[in-house]
């Protein structure tokens, strides 16, 4: 009986299909798939106002910022908003002891003070087109996977070639729905993007890793840039003569704020999701892979923490590494817990039973999907130990900074072994290694790495079977932590790669004779051993299994769409522009606990704690709080709102995306998700999944009252 109830409950979940909130939709298809629902939820504009090729629309104001963030244009002079954590790298590059913009913030008071960022680009989608028929032209069911791939690749090449010629834009064809649909994307890449402003980290990164992935949140996670172009308003390489970009559209900004239940939508560039995986894959990720990866990262974080708590220099050295390791660690914990809580694997399993029954009833002579689920099971069974072995290589092996650093020298060794070693290439490699050496040692603290190495190696040996780990681990005396520590100490005492001087000596006047110095180094030998293991035992079978899984997934996607013909489907995220929509909403993270939908400056003052690094509060901000000097940016009750939560379905890459109201006016910037909902990359739970945004009024308050950069606000279009 209990089983039946669960099945019925799960079935109910499935047939209900998509809840409001779930989905990252294709802008071009909003008209046919979403407009009605969006309007019924409160939207007062049309799909055509969001995406159109006939007139300017909101999409003209949205850009991919760098490689994995979103930004939006908010003035007719190409002014951009994105997150502080998206601009972090650029802000850091401009920072020095004399000009510490990370610590103090930075505000260009006029255009000549705006700072160029070589290498930083923003990409704008000009138009998209469904080219599925042309991409799949000549593809037949009797083709092998390789033949199929080759045919599609050559079709795509022809499509993009023609498209570029016709329009002068960049053109790219991208696969959607696991290779079932193809879209041609026309884009423009802007290469002169300058830093305009950023709050100090105590505001832009307030809460740091303590609050990361969590709601309630108080981070002023925004920064400002500007697009510059040639005199013809077209993208150009950096040039001091370049002028601010005049966009086809820029986002109006609403000062009206948001209330619970308000309709909102997010336009941005989500990077990767995997919503259509079978239960076996979700089980592998959340039950098998994540737990080891979480443990291995926990080990590193604990050791980092021990040293950074007492040594301010080490804290700065490890700030960025720590943030990176912690971001993934926390995300994985949330993801596994979330799938567990929503019984995600059981839901998928119930769906698979239903699918196979449907497949059985509907099989014909030419299509028979009944074998799909068992084929997935077999492939994932084979993949499991290999995937875990790869995880250990990356998290445990490469988690040792020394090993990761030394692995960068293998290209040099490989090149020099070639009979025709190319002098110019060698020179470039050496130049690059020299700069990597400087960067590495600037932030390297050997005692941390020795301790990390001992702990990671110990975990590796005790948790990976002999056949699934590199052989160097078998030479270590594993009697106790002490004997492993002895091994690590011998390694660190002998290798030259922990000494900046020795590595620079090696690279200065590098000749082929010196290659031996590298190959005989014990740390390098570990790298070689790990690579051999990977080449011989992992790469080939993993590649083959992934190819099988790709084609199974393609057929499964198609079959699911056939089975649920009346439902709408959205494709997994793939770095293309998408629209997510939902409502402003709080949630119940646990029994008896309710989280409100917004936070205020009062909460920052409550968190204030000079003892906790992430909770230091800026003095000037405190003064503005005391005098309640919020001007027109306060809410109706006179409070300064900082952040809000909503049900928009977002993922990595959506950081920096504008959050818009029913009238298509900007009300905030997306920057994170709540911890209880980070499984949304695999399965979305409307009860728990919330995206987190900075309230645009807080951003304007910081720009105006805190930074005195009101001239930037004068450029914007404010709706009172
Ligand atoms: N969790 C957010 C995202 O995945 C923010 C990460 C940056 N912040 C941090 N404290 N590490 O990008
Ligand atoms: N913080 C993420 C980003 O940087 C957003 C997310 O994963 O929700 O894109």
PDB file of N, CA and C in Angstrom, residues 24 174 269-275 331 572-575 650-653 673 680-682:
ATOM      1  N   UNK A  24      14.262  26.937 -18.551  1.00  0.00           N
ATOM      2  CA  UNK A  24      15.117  27.974 -19.123  1.00  0.00           C
ATOM      3  C   UNK A  24      14.779  27.967 -20.604  1.00  0.00           C
ATOM      4  N   UNK A 174      24.575  25.609 -32.487  1.00  0.00           N
ATOM      5  CA  UNK A 174      24.657  24.893 -31.223  1.00  0.00           C
ATOM      6  C   UNK A 174      23.558  23.847 -31.117  1.00  0.00           C
ATOM      7  N   UNK A 269      22.612  33.917 -19.535  1.00  0.00           N
ATOM      8  CA  UNK A 269      23.381  32.870 -20.188  1.00  0.00           C
ATOM      9  C   UNK A 269      23.690  31.680 -19.281  1.00  0.00           C
ATOM     10  N   UNK A 270      22.683  30.874 -18.925  1.00  0.00           N
ATOM     11  CA  UNK A 270      22.950  29.691 -18.098  1.00  0.00           C
ATOM     12  C   UNK A 270      23.915  28.741 -18.810  1.00  0.00           C
ATOM     13  N   UNK A 271      24.858  28.178 -18.044  1.00  0.00           N
ATOM     14  CA  UNK A 271      25.944  27.414 -18.658  1.00  0.00           C
ATOM     15  C   UNK A 271      25.594  25.943 -18.901  1.00  0.00           C
ATOM     16  N   UNK A 272      25.299  25.207 -17.846  1.00  0.00           N
ATOM     17  CA  UNK A 272      25.097  23.756 -17.996  1.00  0.00           C
ATOM     18  C   UNK A 272      24.056  23.254 -17.018  1.00  0.00           C
ATOM     19  N   UNK A 273      23.092  22.488 -17.520  1.00  0.00           N
ATOM     20  CA  UNK A 273      22.211  21.736 -16.622  1.00  0.00           C
ATOM     21  C   UNK A 273      22.047  20.350 -17.223  1.00  0.00           C
ATOM     22  N   UNK A 274      21.527  19.410 -16.445  1.00  0.00           N
ATOM     23  CA  UNK A 274      21.305  18.038 -16.934  1.00  0.00           C
ATOM     24  C   UNK A 274      19.982  17.551 -16.364  1.00  0.00           C
ATOM     25  N   UNK A 275      18.888  18.048 -16.922  1.00  0.00           N
ATOM     26  CA  UNK A 275      17.571  17.784 -16.345  1.00  0.00           C
ATOM     27  C   UNK A 275      16.946  16.484 -16.837  1.00  0.00           C
ATOM     28  N   UNK A 331      28.218  23.696  -3.144  1.00  0.00           N
ATOM     29  CA  UNK A 331      27.216  23.396  -4.167  1.00  0.00           C
ATOM     30  C   UNK A 331      26.895  21.897  -4.170  1.00  0.00           C
ATOM     31  N   UNK A 572      18.254  21.664 -21.971  1.00  0.00           N
ATOM     32  CA  UNK A 572      19.290  21.905 -20.964  1.00  0.00           C
ATOM     33  C   UNK A 572      20.075  23.160 -21.320  1.00  0.00           C
ATOM     34  N   UNK A 573      20.597  23.810 -20.297  1.00  0.00           N
ATOM     35  CA  UNK A 573      21.407  25.016 -20.509  1.00  0.00           C
ATOM     36  C   UNK A 573      22.631  24.664 -21.349  1.00  0.00           C
ATOM     37  N   UNK A 574      23.012  25.566 -22.234  1.00  0.00           N
ATOM     38  CA  UNK A 574      24.197  25.330 -23.086  1.00  0.00           C
ATOM     39  C   UNK A 574      24.887  26.653 -23.438  1.00  0.00           C
ATOM     40  N   UNK A 575      24.931  27.580 -22.490  1.00  0.00           N
ATOM     41  CA  UNK A 575      25.606  28.873 -22.703  1.00  0.00           C
ATOM     42  C   UNK A 575      24.897  29.727 -23.741  1.00  0.00           C
ATOM     43  N   UNK A 650      17.580  29.145 -12.461  1.00  0.00           N
ATOM     44  CA  UNK A 650      18.861  29.689 -12.912  1.00  0.00           C
ATOM     45  C   UNK A 650      19.980  28.717 -12.595  1.00  0.00           C
ATOM     46  N   UNK A 651      21.137  28.952 -13.187  1.00  0.00           N
ATOM     47  CA  UNK A 651      22.306  28.138 -12.868  1.00  0.00           C
ATOM     48  C   UNK A 651      23.569  28.964 -13.066  1.00  0.00           C
ATOM     49  N   UNK A 652      24.736  28.325 -12.935  1.00  0.00           N
ATOM     50  CA  UNK A 652      25.998  29.005 -13.170  1.00  0.00           C
ATOM     51  C   UNK A 652      25.968  29.662 -14.550  1.00  0.00           C
ATOM     52  N   UNK A 653      26.477  30.887 -14.641  1.00  0.00           N
ATOM     53  CA  UNK A 653      26.415  31.613 -15.908  1.00  0.00           C
ATOM     54  C   UNK A 653      25.305  32.653 -15.863  1.00  0.00           C
ATOM     55  N   UNK A 673      21.956  30.980  -5.809  1.00  0.00           N
ATOM     56  CA  UNK A 673      20.750  30.216  -5.485  1.00  0.00           C
ATOM     57  C   UNK A 673      20.808  29.839  -4.012  1.00  0.00           C
ATOM     58  N   UNK A 680      18.848  22.043  -8.538  1.00  0.00           N
ATOM     59  CA  UNK A 680      18.048  22.417  -9.707  1.00  0.00           C
ATOM     60  C   UNK A 680      18.781  22.175 -11.025  1.00  0.00           C
ATOM     61  N   UNK A 681      20.099  21.971 -10.989  1.00  0.00           N
ATOM     62  CA  UNK A 681      20.812  21.615 -12.227  1.00  0.00           C
ATOM     63  C   UNK A 681      20.436  20.207 -12.683  1.00  0.00           C
ATOM     64  N   UNK A 682      19.940  19.398 -11.753  1.00  0.00           N
ATOM     65  CA  UNK A 682      19.533  18.023 -12.085  1.00  0.00           C
ATOM     66  C   UNK A 682      18.015  17.877 -12.049  1.00  0.00           C
TER      67      UNK A 682
END
